[in-house]
Short mmCIF file of C-alpha atoms in Angstrom, two decimals:
data_model
loop_
_atom_site.label_atom_id
_atom_site.label_comp_id
_atom_site.label_asym_id
_atom_site.label_seq_id
_atom_site.Cartn_x
_atom_site.Cartn_y
_atom_site.Cartn_z
CA MET M 1 -50.78 1.36 43.19
CA THR M 2 -47.31 2.69 42.40
CA THR M 3 -45.34 1.85 39.30
CA GLU M 4 -41.76 0.90 39.90
CA GLN M 5 -39.19 2.66 37.75
CA PRO M 6 -36.63 0.42 36.02
CA PRO M 7 -33.26 0.56 37.69
CA THR M 8 -30.84 3.09 36.24
CA ALA M 9 -27.76 1.58 34.61
CA GLU M 10 -24.57 2.17 36.53
CA TYR M 11 -21.02 1.63 35.26
CA ARG M 12 -17.54 1.58 36.60
CA ILE M 13 -15.08 3.58 34.55
CA GLU M 14 -13.72 0.39 32.97
CA ASP M 15 -17.25 -0.63 31.90
CA LEU M 16 -17.89 2.85 30.53
CA ALA M 17 -14.69 2.70 28.52
CA HIS M 18 -15.62 -0.68 27.07
CA LEU M 19 -19.13 0.41 26.06
CA SER M 20 -18.13 3.77 24.62
CA GLY M 21 -14.93 2.73 22.84
CA ALA M 22 -12.93 5.37 24.69
CA THR M 23 -10.00 4.57 26.95
CA VAL M 24 -10.02 5.13 30.70
CA ARG M 25 -7.36 7.78 30.22
CA THR M 26 -9.49 9.59 27.61
CA ILE M 27 -12.55 9.58 29.89
CA ARG M 28 -10.55 11.16 32.69
CA ALA M 29 -9.12 13.72 30.28
CA TYR M 30 -12.66 14.65 29.16
CA GLN M 31 -13.62 15.12 32.79
CA ASP M 32 -10.64 17.39 33.41
CA ARG M 33 -11.56 19.54 30.36
CA GLY M 34 -15.20 19.83 31.41
CA LEU M 35 -16.52 17.78 28.49
CA LEU M 36 -17.89 15.03 30.69
CA PRO M 37 -19.75 15.46 34.00
CA ARG M 38 -18.08 14.13 37.12
CA PRO M 39 -19.26 10.71 38.26
CA GLU M 40 -21.35 10.13 41.36
CA ARG M 41 -19.31 9.20 44.37
CA ARG M 42 -20.48 6.07 46.23
CA GLY M 43 -18.20 5.44 49.15
CA ARG M 44 -14.81 4.84 47.61
CA ALA M 45 -16.17 4.12 44.13
CA ASN M 46 -17.06 6.39 41.21
CA VAL M 47 -20.32 5.53 39.47
CA TYR M 48 -21.21 6.55 35.92
CA GLY M 49 -24.63 6.45 34.30
CA GLU M 50 -26.40 6.46 30.93
CA ALA M 51 -25.88 10.23 30.60
CA HIS M 52 -22.13 9.73 30.69
CA LEU M 53 -22.31 7.01 28.03
CA ALA M 54 -24.52 9.18 25.80
CA ARG M 55 -22.16 12.14 26.20
CA LEU M 56 -19.11 10.04 25.25
CA ARG M 57 -20.87 8.80 22.12
CA GLN M 58 -21.86 12.36 21.29
CA ILE M 59 -18.26 13.55 21.62
CA ALA M 60 -17.02 10.69 19.42
CA ASP M 61 -19.60 11.58 16.75
CA LEU M 62 -18.56 15.24 16.73
CA LEU M 63 -14.89 14.30 16.55
CA ASP M 64 -15.65 12.13 13.53
CA ARG M 65 -17.31 15.15 11.91
CA GLY M 66 -14.10 17.14 12.26
CA TYR M 67 -14.85 19.23 15.33
CA THR M 68 -12.05 20.10 17.73
CA LEU M 69 -12.39 19.43 21.44
CA ALA M 70 -12.62 23.18 22.07
CA SER M 71 -15.55 23.61 19.66
CA ILE M 72 -17.19 20.47 21.05
CA LYS M 73 -17.01 21.94 24.52
CA GLU M 74 -18.78 25.11 23.34
CA LEU M 75 -21.52 23.07 21.66
CA LEU M 76 -22.05 20.90 24.72
CA GLU M 77 -22.14 23.90 27.03
CA ALA M 78 -24.83 25.46 24.82
CA TRP M 79 -26.70 22.16 24.91
CA ASP M 80 -26.47 22.00 28.70
CA ALA M 81 -27.69 25.62 28.89
CA GLY M 82 -30.93 24.58 27.23
CA ARG M 83 -30.31 25.51 23.60
CA ASP M 84 -31.51 22.99 21.06
CA LEU M 85 -28.56 21.95 18.89
CA GLY M 86 -30.62 19.66 16.72
CA GLY M 87 -30.61 22.18 13.87
CA VAL M 88 -26.84 22.69 14.07
CA LEU M 89 -26.17 18.97 14.11
CA GLY M 90 -28.64 18.56 11.24
CA LEU M 91 -26.66 21.10 9.23
CA VAL M 92 -23.45 19.22 10.00
CA ALA M 93 -25.08 15.96 8.96
CA GLU M 94 -26.19 17.53 5.67
CA ILE M 95 -22.66 18.75 4.92
CA ASP M 96 -21.17 15.39 5.88
CA GLY M 97 -23.62 13.53 3.67
CA PRO M 98 -22.65 12.04 0.31
CA TRP M 99 -21.87 14.53 -2.46
CA THR M 100 -22.60 12.02 -5.19
CA ASP M 101 -25.33 9.53 -6.03
CA GLU M 102 -22.70 6.89 -6.74
CA LYS M 103 -22.93 3.84 -4.46
CA PRO M 104 -19.83 1.96 -3.24
CA THR M 105 -19.46 -1.65 -4.34
CA ARG M 106 -17.22 -4.60 -3.57
CA ILE M 107 -14.84 -6.39 -5.89
CA THR M 108 -12.89 -9.60 -5.43
CA ARG M 109 -9.17 -9.73 -6.07
CA ALA M 110 -9.77 -12.16 -8.93
CA ASP M 111 -12.24 -9.79 -10.64
CA LEU M 112 -9.88 -6.86 -10.01
CA ASP M 113 -6.98 -8.66 -11.67
CA ALA M 114 -9.20 -9.65 -14.59
CA ALA M 115 -10.34 -6.03 -15.09
CA PHE M 116 -6.69 -4.98 -15.44
CA GLY M 117 -5.46 -7.53 -17.94
CA GLY M 118 -5.33 -10.62 -15.75
CA ASN M 119 -1.82 -9.93 -14.44
CA PRO M 120 -1.74 -9.56 -10.63
CA ASP M 121 0.15 -6.45 -9.53
CA ASP M 122 0.47 -6.15 -5.75
CA GLN M 123 2.29 -2.83 -5.98
CA ALA M 124 -0.47 -1.29 -8.09
CA VAL M 125 -3.10 -2.60 -5.65
CA ALA M 126 -1.21 -1.12 -2.69
CA GLU M 127 -1.02 2.23 -4.47
CA ALA M 128 -4.75 2.11 -5.25
CA VAL M 129 -5.43 1.50 -1.55
CA GLU M 130 -3.16 4.41 -0.62
CA LEU M 131 -5.08 6.66 -3.02
CA GLY M 132 -8.43 5.48 -1.68
CA VAL M 133 -9.52 4.00 -5.00
CA LEU M 134 -9.74 0.69 -3.14
CA GLU M 135 -10.36 0.04 0.56
CA ARG M 136 -9.45 -3.18 2.28
CA VAL M 137 -12.26 -5.20 3.81
CA PRO M 138 -11.40 -6.13 7.43
CA GLY M 139 -10.63 -9.81 7.71
CA ARG M 140 -10.57 -10.34 3.94
CA ASP M 141 -7.49 -10.50 1.75
CA ASP M 142 -9.40 -11.38 -1.42
CA ALA M 143 -11.92 -8.53 -1.53
CA PHE M 144 -11.96 -4.73 -1.61
CA LEU M 145 -14.49 -1.97 -1.16
CA VAL M 146 -14.69 0.37 -4.17
CA PRO M 147 -15.87 3.84 -3.02
CA SER M 148 -16.22 5.06 -6.62
CA PRO M 149 -16.91 2.32 -9.18
CA GLN M 150 -16.78 4.97 -11.95
CA GLU M 151 -13.24 5.96 -11.00
CA LEU M 152 -12.10 2.33 -11.03
CA ALA M 153 -13.82 1.76 -14.38
CA VAL M 154 -11.99 4.78 -15.86
CA ALA M 155 -8.68 3.36 -14.67
CA ALA M 156 -9.50 -0.02 -16.22
CA GLU M 157 -10.39 1.59 -19.58
CA LEU M 158 -7.18 3.65 -19.60
CA HIS M 159 -5.12 0.56 -18.83
CA ALA M 160 -6.88 -1.40 -21.57
CA ALA M 161 -5.98 1.44 -23.96
CA GLY M 162 -2.31 0.97 -23.12
CA VAL M 163 -1.68 3.37 -20.23
CA PRO M 164 0.64 1.88 -17.56
CA LEU M 165 -0.78 1.62 -14.06
CA THR M 166 1.99 3.82 -12.66
CA ALA M 167 1.05 6.55 -15.14
CA ILE M 168 -2.62 6.25 -14.18
CA SER M 169 -1.89 6.63 -10.46
CA GLY M 170 0.44 9.57 -11.13
CA HIS M 171 -2.22 11.24 -13.26
CA LEU M 172 -4.80 10.70 -10.51
CA ARG M 173 -2.55 12.33 -7.93
CA GLU M 174 -2.12 15.36 -10.18
CA VAL M 175 -5.83 15.64 -11.00
CA ARG M 176 -6.80 15.17 -7.36
CA GLY M 177 -4.61 18.05 -6.24
CA GLN M 178 -6.13 20.33 -8.87
CA VAL M 179 -9.70 19.27 -8.04
CA GLU M 180 -9.15 19.80 -4.32
CA HIS M 181 -7.97 23.33 -5.12
CA ILE M 182 -11.15 23.93 -7.13
CA ALA M 183 -13.29 22.53 -4.29
CA SER M 184 -11.54 24.82 -1.82
CA ARG M 185 -12.18 27.84 -4.04
CA PHE M 186 -15.85 26.87 -4.40
CA LEU M 187 -16.19 26.64 -0.61
CA ASP M 188 -14.49 30.00 -0.15
CA PHE M 189 -16.80 31.50 -2.77
CA THR M 190 -20.04 30.13 -1.28
CA THR M 191 -18.95 30.96 2.25
CA GLU M 192 -18.28 34.57 1.33
CA HIS M 193 -21.44 35.14 -0.68
CA VAL M 194 -23.98 32.68 0.79
CA PHE M 195 -23.14 31.35 4.23
CA GLN M 196 -21.30 34.24 5.90
CA PRO M 197 -24.51 35.65 7.45
CA PHE M 198 -24.96 32.35 9.30
CA LEU M 199 -21.40 32.19 10.59
CA ASP M 200 -20.82 35.55 12.27
CA HIS M 201 -23.07 34.72 15.25
CA PRO M 202 -24.58 31.66 16.94
CA PRO M 203 -27.35 30.70 14.48
CA THR M 204 -30.95 30.31 15.55
CA GLU M 205 -32.96 27.21 14.75
CA ALA M 206 -34.60 29.00 11.82
CA GLU M 207 -31.21 30.07 10.46
CA THR M 208 -29.72 26.59 10.71
CA ALA M 209 -32.76 25.18 8.92
CA GLU M 210 -32.31 27.78 6.17
CA ALA M 211 -28.58 27.04 5.90
CA THR M 212 -29.30 23.31 5.71
CA ALA M 213 -31.74 23.90 2.85
CA LEU M 214 -29.12 26.03 1.06
CA VAL M 215 -26.52 23.29 1.37
CA ARG M 216 -29.01 20.83 -0.09
CA ARG M 217 -29.70 23.19 -3.02
CA LEU M 218 -26.08 24.08 -3.69
CA ARG M 219 -24.72 20.55 -3.28
CA PRO M 220 -25.02 19.58 -6.97
CA LEU M 221 -23.81 22.95 -8.29
CA ALA M 222 -20.11 22.25 -7.77
CA GLN M 223 -20.18 19.07 -9.84
CA GLN M 224 -22.45 20.61 -12.48
CA THR M 225 -20.06 23.55 -12.87
CA ILE M 226 -17.02 21.28 -13.21
CA ASP M 227 -18.84 18.99 -15.66
CA ALA M 228 -19.79 21.93 -17.89
CA GLU M 229 -16.36 23.57 -17.77
CA LEU M 230 -14.52 20.28 -18.34
CA ALA M 231 -16.72 19.57 -21.37
CA ARG M 232 -15.99 23.05 -22.76
CA ALA M 233 -12.24 22.72 -22.15
CA MET M 234 -12.08 19.24 -23.67
CA ARG M 235 -13.99 20.39 -26.74
CA THR M 236 -11.65 23.35 -27.25
CA LEU M 237 -8.39 21.54 -26.53
CA ALA M 238 -9.35 18.37 -28.41
CA SER M 239 -9.97 20.47 -31.51
CA ARG M 240 -6.54 22.07 -31.15
CA TYR M 241 -4.94 18.67 -30.64
CA ILE M 242 -6.50 17.29 -33.80
CA ARG M 243 -5.49 20.31 -35.90
CA HIS M 244 -1.95 20.16 -34.55
CA HIS M 245 -1.44 16.46 -35.21
CA LEU M 246 -3.11 16.59 -38.62
CA THR M 247 -0.81 19.47 -39.58
CA GLU M 248 2.21 17.42 -38.52
CA ALA M 249 0.96 14.29 -40.26
CA LEU M 250 0.30 16.08 -43.56
CA ALA M 251 3.50 18.10 -43.55
CA PRO M 252 6.05 17.33 -46.32
CA GLY M 253 8.69 14.88 -45.19
CA HIS M 254 6.45 13.24 -42.60
CA PRO M 255 6.74 9.41 -42.80
CA GLN M 256 3.84 7.89 -44.70
CA PRO M 257 1.93 4.82 -43.52
CA ASP M 258 3.79 2.63 -46.03
CA GLY M 259 7.09 3.62 -44.46
CA GLY M 260 8.07 6.07 -47.21
CA ALA M 261 8.33 9.83 -47.07
CA GLU M 262 7.29 12.58 -49.37
CA ALA M 263 10.01 14.38 -51.24
CA GLY M 264 11.07 17.71 -49.91
CA PRO M 265 12.78 19.12 -46.88
CA ARG M 266 11.80 18.26 -43.34
CA THR M 267 9.51 20.72 -41.60
CA GLY M 268 10.41 19.87 -38.02
CA PRO M 269 13.26 21.47 -36.10
CA VAL M 270 16.69 20.02 -36.89
CA PRO M 271 18.90 19.85 -33.81
CA ALA M 272 22.19 21.69 -34.29
CA ALA M 273 25.44 20.02 -33.35
CA ALA M 274 27.50 21.66 -30.63
CA PRO M 275 30.37 23.78 -31.98
CA ALA M 276 33.85 22.36 -31.61
CA PRO M 277 35.63 23.91 -28.64
CA GLY M 278 38.52 26.22 -29.51
CA ALA M 279 37.36 26.90 -33.06
CA ALA M 280 39.53 29.78 -34.35
CA THR M 281 37.85 30.65 -37.62
CA ARG M 282 34.69 32.41 -36.41
CA ARG M 283 34.03 35.71 -38.13
CA ARG M 284 32.99 38.70 -36.13
CA GLY M 285 29.20 39.10 -36.26
CA ALA M 286 28.69 35.64 -37.76
CA SER M 287 26.34 33.27 -35.90
CA GLU M 288 26.59 29.50 -35.74
CA PRO M 289 24.10 28.99 -38.61
CA GLU M 290 26.17 31.40 -40.78
CA ARG M 291 29.28 29.24 -40.35
CA CYS M 292 27.45 25.97 -40.82
CA PRO M 293 24.33 26.50 -42.93
CA GLU M 294 23.55 22.79 -42.84
CA ARG M 295 23.09 23.03 -39.08
CA ALA M 296 20.62 25.90 -39.20
CA ALA M 297 17.28 25.09 -37.61
CA VAL M 298 14.52 24.92 -40.19
CA PRO M 299 11.42 26.66 -38.83
CA GLY M 300 8.70 24.30 -37.58
CA PRO M 301 5.05 24.96 -36.73
CA VAL M 302 4.30 28.39 -35.26
CA ALA M 303 3.15 27.05 -31.90
CA ASP M 304 2.19 23.76 -30.37
CA PRO M 305 -1.44 24.27 -29.23
CA ARG M 306 -1.19 21.50 -26.66
CA PRO M 307 -1.08 22.39 -22.96
CA ALA M 308 2.42 22.78 -21.57
CA THR M 309 2.69 19.29 -20.14
CA GLY M 310 6.18 18.76 -18.80
CA SER M 311 7.11 22.31 -19.76
CA GLU M 312 9.61 24.49 -17.98
CA ALA M 313 8.31 27.40 -15.92
CA VAL M 314 9.72 30.72 -17.16
CA PRO M 315 9.18 33.83 -15.01
CA LEU M 316 7.64 36.71 -16.97
CA PRO M 317 6.96 40.31 -15.96
CA VAL M 318 3.50 40.67 -14.46
CA GLU M 319 2.77 43.63 -16.74
CA THR M 320 3.54 41.52 -19.82
CA VAL M 321 1.23 38.71 -18.76
CA ARG M 322 -1.56 41.13 -17.92
CA ALA M 323 -1.21 42.88 -21.25
CA VAL M 324 -1.40 39.60 -23.15
CA ARG M 325 -4.37 38.46 -21.05
CA ASP M 326 -6.20 41.69 -21.85
CA LEU M 327 -5.46 41.18 -25.52
CA VAL M 328 -6.43 37.52 -26.00
CA GLY M 329 -8.15 36.51 -22.75
CA PRO M 330 -6.98 34.10 -20.02
CA GLU M 331 -7.50 31.00 -22.18
CA GLY M 332 -5.21 32.20 -24.96
CA THR M 333 -2.48 33.79 -22.86
CA ALA M 334 -0.07 30.85 -22.75
CA ALA M 335 -0.55 30.01 -26.45
CA PHE M 336 -0.04 33.65 -27.48
CA ILE M 337 3.21 34.00 -25.53
CA ALA M 338 4.48 30.67 -26.91
CA ALA M 339 3.57 31.70 -30.47
CA ALA M 340 5.28 35.09 -30.08
CA ALA M 341 8.45 33.46 -28.80
CA GLN M 342 8.41 30.89 -31.59
CA ARG M 343 7.90 33.60 -34.19
CA GLU M 344 10.97 35.45 -32.87
CA VAL M 345 13.00 32.24 -33.02
CA GLN M 346 11.87 31.65 -36.60
CA ALA M 347 12.75 35.22 -37.59
CA ARG M 348 16.24 34.80 -36.23
CA ALA M 349 16.62 31.48 -38.04
CA MET M 350 15.55 33.06 -41.34
CA ASP M 351 17.97 35.95 -40.79
CA ALA M 352 20.74 33.44 -40.17
CA LEU M 353 19.89 31.49 -43.33
CA THR M 354 19.88 34.69 -45.39
CA ALA M 355 23.22 35.80 -43.99
CA ALA M 356 24.73 32.38 -44.64
CA HIS M 357 23.60 32.48 -48.29
CA HIS M 358 25.02 35.93 -49.04
CA GLY M 359 28.25 35.42 -47.09
CA PRO M 360 30.09 37.94 -44.92
CA ARG M 361 29.58 41.60 -45.56
CA SER M 362 32.39 43.66 -47.07
CA GLY M 363 35.18 44.48 -44.65
CA GLU M 364 34.48 41.54 -42.28
CA GLU M 365 37.33 39.27 -41.31
CA ASP M 366 37.52 36.24 -39.12
CA VAL M 367 38.87 36.18 -35.62
CA SER M 368 42.21 34.80 -36.71
CA GLY M 369 42.91 38.04 -38.59
CA ARG M 370 43.15 36.36 -41.99
#
């Protein structure tokens, strides 16, 4: 007794396009590039089978993983030549897997508005969607997918503390750019020192299995490194912030909580008024503070230990920066240069105050010749 084989599925190109999600034009383009086998010719009709459908789904999966059509063709040719690509695809799947244990959640628009003060803000929601903090749910206008509930919770806490939503989104854009740079450097580093031996030739099954295990081991290291370094930086900078603000708050002349002020001169910089144009009584060698002692800048704190947020970039000689870095280390370079510059400014201000007190030196006359 013979067992009948089930009939093999056959598709027209339109049916194949519908089942695979590709367009007819795309299928023909794949055929022209050698990515898809030619169909069987039956009279005047082209007939496709299950192998064509499986290949189209395979191509779509590799495209989603970031492969180019050229690299996909090489992989498929190796597959067709009898090489097992299961290990390679397993490595790709490991890399494409989640890099965090955090699970996405959903949130309704009502709960979202309530978490941010109860005031609906369509512009802020649109910006959150653009940033990927929220994702729209197809067919739903009143619900969103939250890829990172922790990130949304941080934004809600910042807003509750008084930070405007526009400032939060701007801060996120800045942080994201810096974090992506760090991630890129980590990938360059691990590629050079860990994965390069697997990349300079077609890897064997044993090598792909080893590389997959390495990815699994190294996956948490990036976040652990950033967590440790961020904690160290926050501890250091927070201490500087507190010392700086306490120094300012306790300085003579600083407004007291009851609205009064301690007696004594101000310790902050006093802005000097611009000199009147065409002034004809300037003495040779006399600076602006010498002519108008009341406008002289009173020296303030030596250096603001805060990071240079909103600061102006000033080009410096490479040799100078390297010398300072060797002296105080990378972490103290910016603060050292700022302190040195401030000290020079203070010295000049003190010289000006001294000159103003003692008056012009003997033999000096003003520009008018009097």
